[in-house]
mmCIF file of C-alpha atoms in Angstrom:
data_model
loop_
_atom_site.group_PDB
_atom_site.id
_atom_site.type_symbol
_atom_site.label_atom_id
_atom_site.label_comp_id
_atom_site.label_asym_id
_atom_site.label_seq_id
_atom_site.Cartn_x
_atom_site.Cartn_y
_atom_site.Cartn_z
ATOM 1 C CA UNK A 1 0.000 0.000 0.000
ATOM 2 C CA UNK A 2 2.736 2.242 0.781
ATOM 3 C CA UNK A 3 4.837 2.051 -2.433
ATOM 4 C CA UNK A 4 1.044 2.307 -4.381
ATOM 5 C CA UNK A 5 1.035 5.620 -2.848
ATOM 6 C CA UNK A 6 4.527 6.454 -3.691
ATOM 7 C CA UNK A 7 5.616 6.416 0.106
ATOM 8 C CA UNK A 8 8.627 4.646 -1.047
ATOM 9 C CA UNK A 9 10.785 5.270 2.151
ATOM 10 C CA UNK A 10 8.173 4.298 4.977
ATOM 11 C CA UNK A 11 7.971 1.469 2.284
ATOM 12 C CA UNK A 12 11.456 0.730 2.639
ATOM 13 C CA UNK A 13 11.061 0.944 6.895
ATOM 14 C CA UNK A 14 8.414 -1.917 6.659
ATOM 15 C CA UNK A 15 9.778 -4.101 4.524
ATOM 16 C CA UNK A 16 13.341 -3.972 5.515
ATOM 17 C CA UNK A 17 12.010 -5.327 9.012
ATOM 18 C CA UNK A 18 11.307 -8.768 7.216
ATOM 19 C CA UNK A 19 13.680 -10.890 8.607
ATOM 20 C CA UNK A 20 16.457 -12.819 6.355
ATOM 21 C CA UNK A 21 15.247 -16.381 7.889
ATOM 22 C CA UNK A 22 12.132 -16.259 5.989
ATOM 23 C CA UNK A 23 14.137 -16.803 2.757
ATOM 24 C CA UNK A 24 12.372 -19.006 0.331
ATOM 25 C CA UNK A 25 8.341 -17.767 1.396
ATOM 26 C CA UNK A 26 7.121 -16.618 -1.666
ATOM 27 C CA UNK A 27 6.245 -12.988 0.170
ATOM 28 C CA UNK A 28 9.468 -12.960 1.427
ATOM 29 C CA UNK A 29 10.457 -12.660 -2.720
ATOM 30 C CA UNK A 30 7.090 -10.336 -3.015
ATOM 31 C CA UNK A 31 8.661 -8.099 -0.258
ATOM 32 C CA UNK A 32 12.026 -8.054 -1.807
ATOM 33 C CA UNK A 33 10.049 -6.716 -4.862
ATOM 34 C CA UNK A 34 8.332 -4.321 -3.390
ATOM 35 C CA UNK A 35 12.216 -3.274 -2.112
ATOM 36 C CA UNK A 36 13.478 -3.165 -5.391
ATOM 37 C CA UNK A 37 10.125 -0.911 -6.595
ATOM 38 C CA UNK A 38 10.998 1.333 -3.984
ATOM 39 C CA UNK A 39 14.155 1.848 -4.194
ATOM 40 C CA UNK A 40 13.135 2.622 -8.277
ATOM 41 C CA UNK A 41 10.898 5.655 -6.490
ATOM 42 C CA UNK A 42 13.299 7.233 -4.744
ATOM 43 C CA UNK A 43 15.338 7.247 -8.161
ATOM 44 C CA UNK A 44 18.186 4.720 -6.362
ATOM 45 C CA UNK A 45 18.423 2.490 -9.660
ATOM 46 C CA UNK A 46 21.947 0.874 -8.302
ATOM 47 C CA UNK A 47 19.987 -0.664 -5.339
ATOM 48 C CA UNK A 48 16.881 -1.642 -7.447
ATOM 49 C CA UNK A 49 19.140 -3.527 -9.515
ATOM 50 C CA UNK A 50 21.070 -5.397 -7.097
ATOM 51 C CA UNK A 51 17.983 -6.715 -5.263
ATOM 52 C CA UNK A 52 16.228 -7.049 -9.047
ATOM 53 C CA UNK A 53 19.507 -9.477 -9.591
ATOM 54 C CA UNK A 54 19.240 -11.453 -6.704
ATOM 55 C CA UNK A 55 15.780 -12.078 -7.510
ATOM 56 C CA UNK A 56 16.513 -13.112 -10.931
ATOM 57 C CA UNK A 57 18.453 -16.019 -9.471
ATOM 58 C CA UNK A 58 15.507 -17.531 -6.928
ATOM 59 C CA UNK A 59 13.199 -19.922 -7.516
ATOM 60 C CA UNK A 60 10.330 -17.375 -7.584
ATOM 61 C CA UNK A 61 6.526 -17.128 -9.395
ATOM 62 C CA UNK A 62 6.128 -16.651 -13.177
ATOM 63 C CA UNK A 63 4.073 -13.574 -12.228
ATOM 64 C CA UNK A 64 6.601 -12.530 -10.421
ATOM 65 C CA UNK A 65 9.901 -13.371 -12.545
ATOM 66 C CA UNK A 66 7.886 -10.845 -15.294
ATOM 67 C CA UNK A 67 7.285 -8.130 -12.778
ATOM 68 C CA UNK A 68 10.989 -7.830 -12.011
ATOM 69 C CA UNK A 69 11.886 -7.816 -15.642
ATOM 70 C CA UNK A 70 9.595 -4.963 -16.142
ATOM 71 C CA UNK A 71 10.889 -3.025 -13.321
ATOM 72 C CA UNK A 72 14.529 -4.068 -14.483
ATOM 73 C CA UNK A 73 13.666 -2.431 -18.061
ATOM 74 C CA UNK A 74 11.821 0.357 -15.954
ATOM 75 C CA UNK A 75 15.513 1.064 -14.528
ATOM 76 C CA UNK A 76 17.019 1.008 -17.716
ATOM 77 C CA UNK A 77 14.916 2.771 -19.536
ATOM 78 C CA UNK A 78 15.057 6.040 -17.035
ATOM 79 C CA UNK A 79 19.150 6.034 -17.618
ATOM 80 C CA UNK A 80 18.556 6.088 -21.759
ATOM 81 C CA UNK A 81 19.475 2.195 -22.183
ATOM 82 C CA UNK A 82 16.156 1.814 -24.409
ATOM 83 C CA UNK A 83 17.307 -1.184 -26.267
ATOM 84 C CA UNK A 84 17.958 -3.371 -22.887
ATOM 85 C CA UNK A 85 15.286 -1.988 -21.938
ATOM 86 C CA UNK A 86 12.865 -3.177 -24.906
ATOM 87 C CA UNK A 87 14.292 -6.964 -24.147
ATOM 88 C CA UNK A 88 13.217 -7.274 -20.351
ATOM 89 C CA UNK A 89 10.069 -5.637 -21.273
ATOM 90 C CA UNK A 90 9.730 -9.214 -23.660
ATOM 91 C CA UNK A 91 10.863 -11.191 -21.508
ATOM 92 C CA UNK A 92 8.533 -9.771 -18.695
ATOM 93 C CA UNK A 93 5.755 -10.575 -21.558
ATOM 94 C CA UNK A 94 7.116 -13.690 -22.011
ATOM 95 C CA UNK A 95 6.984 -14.695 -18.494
ATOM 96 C CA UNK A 96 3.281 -14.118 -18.548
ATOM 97 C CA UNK A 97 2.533 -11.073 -16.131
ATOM 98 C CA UNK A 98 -0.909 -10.521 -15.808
ATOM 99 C CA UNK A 99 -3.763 -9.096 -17.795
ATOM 100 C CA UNK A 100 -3.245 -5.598 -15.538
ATOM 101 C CA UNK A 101 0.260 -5.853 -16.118
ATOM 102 C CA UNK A 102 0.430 -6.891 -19.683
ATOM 103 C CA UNK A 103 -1.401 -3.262 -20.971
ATOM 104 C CA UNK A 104 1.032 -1.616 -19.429
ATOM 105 C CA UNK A 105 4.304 -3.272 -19.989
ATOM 106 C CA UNK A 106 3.005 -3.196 -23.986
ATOM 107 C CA UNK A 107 2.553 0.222 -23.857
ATOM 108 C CA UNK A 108 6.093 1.211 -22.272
ATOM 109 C CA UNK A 109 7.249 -1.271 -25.785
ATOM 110 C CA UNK A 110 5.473 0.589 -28.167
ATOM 111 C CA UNK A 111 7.083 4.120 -26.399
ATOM 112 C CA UNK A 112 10.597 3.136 -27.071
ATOM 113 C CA UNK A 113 9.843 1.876 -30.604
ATOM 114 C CA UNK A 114 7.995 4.692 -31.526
ATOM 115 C CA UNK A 115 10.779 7.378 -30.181
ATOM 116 C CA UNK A 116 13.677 5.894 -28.658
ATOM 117 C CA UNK A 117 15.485 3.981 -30.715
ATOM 118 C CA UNK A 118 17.889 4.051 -33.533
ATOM 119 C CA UNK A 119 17.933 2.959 -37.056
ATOM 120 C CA UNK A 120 19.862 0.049 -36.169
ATOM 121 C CA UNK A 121 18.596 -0.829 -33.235
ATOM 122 C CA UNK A 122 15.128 -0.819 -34.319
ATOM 123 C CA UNK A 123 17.147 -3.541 -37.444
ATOM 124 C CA UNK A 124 18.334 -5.428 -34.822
ATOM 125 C CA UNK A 125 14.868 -5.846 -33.362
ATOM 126 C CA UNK A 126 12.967 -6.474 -36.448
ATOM 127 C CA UNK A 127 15.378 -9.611 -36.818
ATOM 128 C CA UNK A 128 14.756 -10.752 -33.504
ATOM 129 C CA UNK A 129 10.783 -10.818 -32.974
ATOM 130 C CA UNK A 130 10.108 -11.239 -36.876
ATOM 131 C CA UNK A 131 6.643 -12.041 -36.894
ATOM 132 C CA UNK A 132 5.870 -11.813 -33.219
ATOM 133 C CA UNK A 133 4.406 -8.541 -31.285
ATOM 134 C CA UNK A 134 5.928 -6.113 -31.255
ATOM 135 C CA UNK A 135 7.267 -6.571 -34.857
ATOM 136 C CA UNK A 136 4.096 -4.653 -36.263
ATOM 137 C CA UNK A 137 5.409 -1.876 -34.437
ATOM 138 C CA UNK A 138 9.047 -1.843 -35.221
ATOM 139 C CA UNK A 139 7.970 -2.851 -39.206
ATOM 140 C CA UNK A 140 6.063 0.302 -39.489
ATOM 141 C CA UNK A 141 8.784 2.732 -37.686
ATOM 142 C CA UNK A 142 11.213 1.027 -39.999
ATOM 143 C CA UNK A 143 9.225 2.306 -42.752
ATOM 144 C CA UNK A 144 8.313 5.678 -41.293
ATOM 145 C CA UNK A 145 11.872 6.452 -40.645
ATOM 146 C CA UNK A 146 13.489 4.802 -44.314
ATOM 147 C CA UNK A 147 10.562 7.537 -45.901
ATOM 148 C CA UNK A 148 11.293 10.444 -43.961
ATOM 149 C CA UNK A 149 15.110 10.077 -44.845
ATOM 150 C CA UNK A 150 14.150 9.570 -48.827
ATOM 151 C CA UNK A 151 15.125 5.837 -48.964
ATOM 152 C CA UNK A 152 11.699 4.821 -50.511
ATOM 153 C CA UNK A 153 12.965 1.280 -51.831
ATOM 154 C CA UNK A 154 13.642 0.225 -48.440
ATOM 155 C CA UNK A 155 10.813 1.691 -46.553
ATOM 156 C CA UNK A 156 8.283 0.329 -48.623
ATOM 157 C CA UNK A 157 10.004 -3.418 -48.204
ATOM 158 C CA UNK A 158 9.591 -2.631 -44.662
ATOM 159 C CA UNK A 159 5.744 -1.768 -45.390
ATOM 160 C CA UNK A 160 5.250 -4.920 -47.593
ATOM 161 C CA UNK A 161 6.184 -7.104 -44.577
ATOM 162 C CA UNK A 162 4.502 -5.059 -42.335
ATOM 163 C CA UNK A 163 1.114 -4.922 -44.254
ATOM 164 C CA UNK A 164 1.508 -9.155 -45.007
ATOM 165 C CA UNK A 165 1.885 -10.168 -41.875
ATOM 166 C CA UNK A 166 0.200 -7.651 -39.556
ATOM 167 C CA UNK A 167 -2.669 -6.808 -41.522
ATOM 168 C CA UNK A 168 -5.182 -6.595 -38.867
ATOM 169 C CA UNK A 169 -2.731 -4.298 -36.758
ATOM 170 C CA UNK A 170 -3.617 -0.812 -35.345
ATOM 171 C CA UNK A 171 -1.683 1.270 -37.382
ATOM 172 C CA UNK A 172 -2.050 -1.306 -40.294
ATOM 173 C CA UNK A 173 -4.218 2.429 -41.976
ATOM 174 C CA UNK A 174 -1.182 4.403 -41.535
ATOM 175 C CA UNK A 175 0.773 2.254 -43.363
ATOM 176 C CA UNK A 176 -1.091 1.728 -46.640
ATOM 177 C CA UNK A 177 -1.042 5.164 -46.677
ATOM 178 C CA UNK A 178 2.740 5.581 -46.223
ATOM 179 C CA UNK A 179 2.758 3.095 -49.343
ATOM 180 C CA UNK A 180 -0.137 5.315 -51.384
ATOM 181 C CA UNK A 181 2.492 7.967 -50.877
ATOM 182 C CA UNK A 182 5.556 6.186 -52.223
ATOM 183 C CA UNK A 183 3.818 4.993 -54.671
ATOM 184 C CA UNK A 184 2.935 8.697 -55.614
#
């Protein structure tokens, strides 16, 4: 309740009292979480991190292996590592972490492809999730950003795989009218 209401150092005070010997109870992990969360709050990503590491080694939840890769890409994403940050968002997706969770985690994907990444790292991405979410997204940036620098060849390749395979996606629109105007 108290890191919900962004009282992330009487949430550190609480949960700090939870004794070491209780290792191994899945809310001592949950606890150690909400640790790592707080310590994000108060903008003290080194600590975050190491706890978010230790974590990463325990035999925890599904649920909660995804919420520590999110908050793990949170922490990378504040300090401008948006690529790293892109993967622990999929792998916190992978993991399966929730329906509440899911929206979100998606959305903080389709921010850094939309306007945080480079050229070549959006490449590199488009090779790794191919047909998979979020490849719609990265597919169509590709495009956008081959047409705004003038390389029309390879941005409408990028639409052509785009429109074939994501079809049905939300900005599927926008990008048969990025090809109407390439083909103009």
């Amino acid at each position: 309740l108290l890191l919900r209401d962004e009282r992330y150092r009487e949430s550190l005070e609480e949960l700090h009292a939870v004794p070491e010997r209780f290792r191994g109870d899945p809310l001592y992990y949950e606890a150690q979480y909400t640790i790592a969360a707080s310590y994000h709050g108060l903008v003290m990503y080194d600590k975050s991190e190491e706890i978010i590491k230790r974590l990463a080694k325990e035999d925890i939840s599904s649920r909660l292996r995804a919420q520590i890769f999110s908050l793990y890409g949170d922490n990378l994403a504040v300090r401008g590592k948006n690529y790293d940050a892109l993967l622990f968002y999929l792998k916190s997706l992978r993991e399966g972490p929730g329906k509440d969770r899911e929206s979100s985690v998606k959305k903080r994907i389709e921010t850094i492809i939309e306007d945080r990444l480079t050229l070549d790292e959006l490449e590199d991405a488009a090779k790794m999730s191919r047909i998979r979410y979020p490849s719609g997204y990265i597919l169509y940036r590709l495009a956008r950003i081959q047409y705004e620098r003038g390389n029309f060849e390879e941005s409408a390749s990028s639409l052509n795989k785009f429109l074939l395979y994501h079809f049905g996606h939300p900005l599927a629109e926008r990008g048969r009218d990025l090809r109407q105007r390439i083909s103009e």
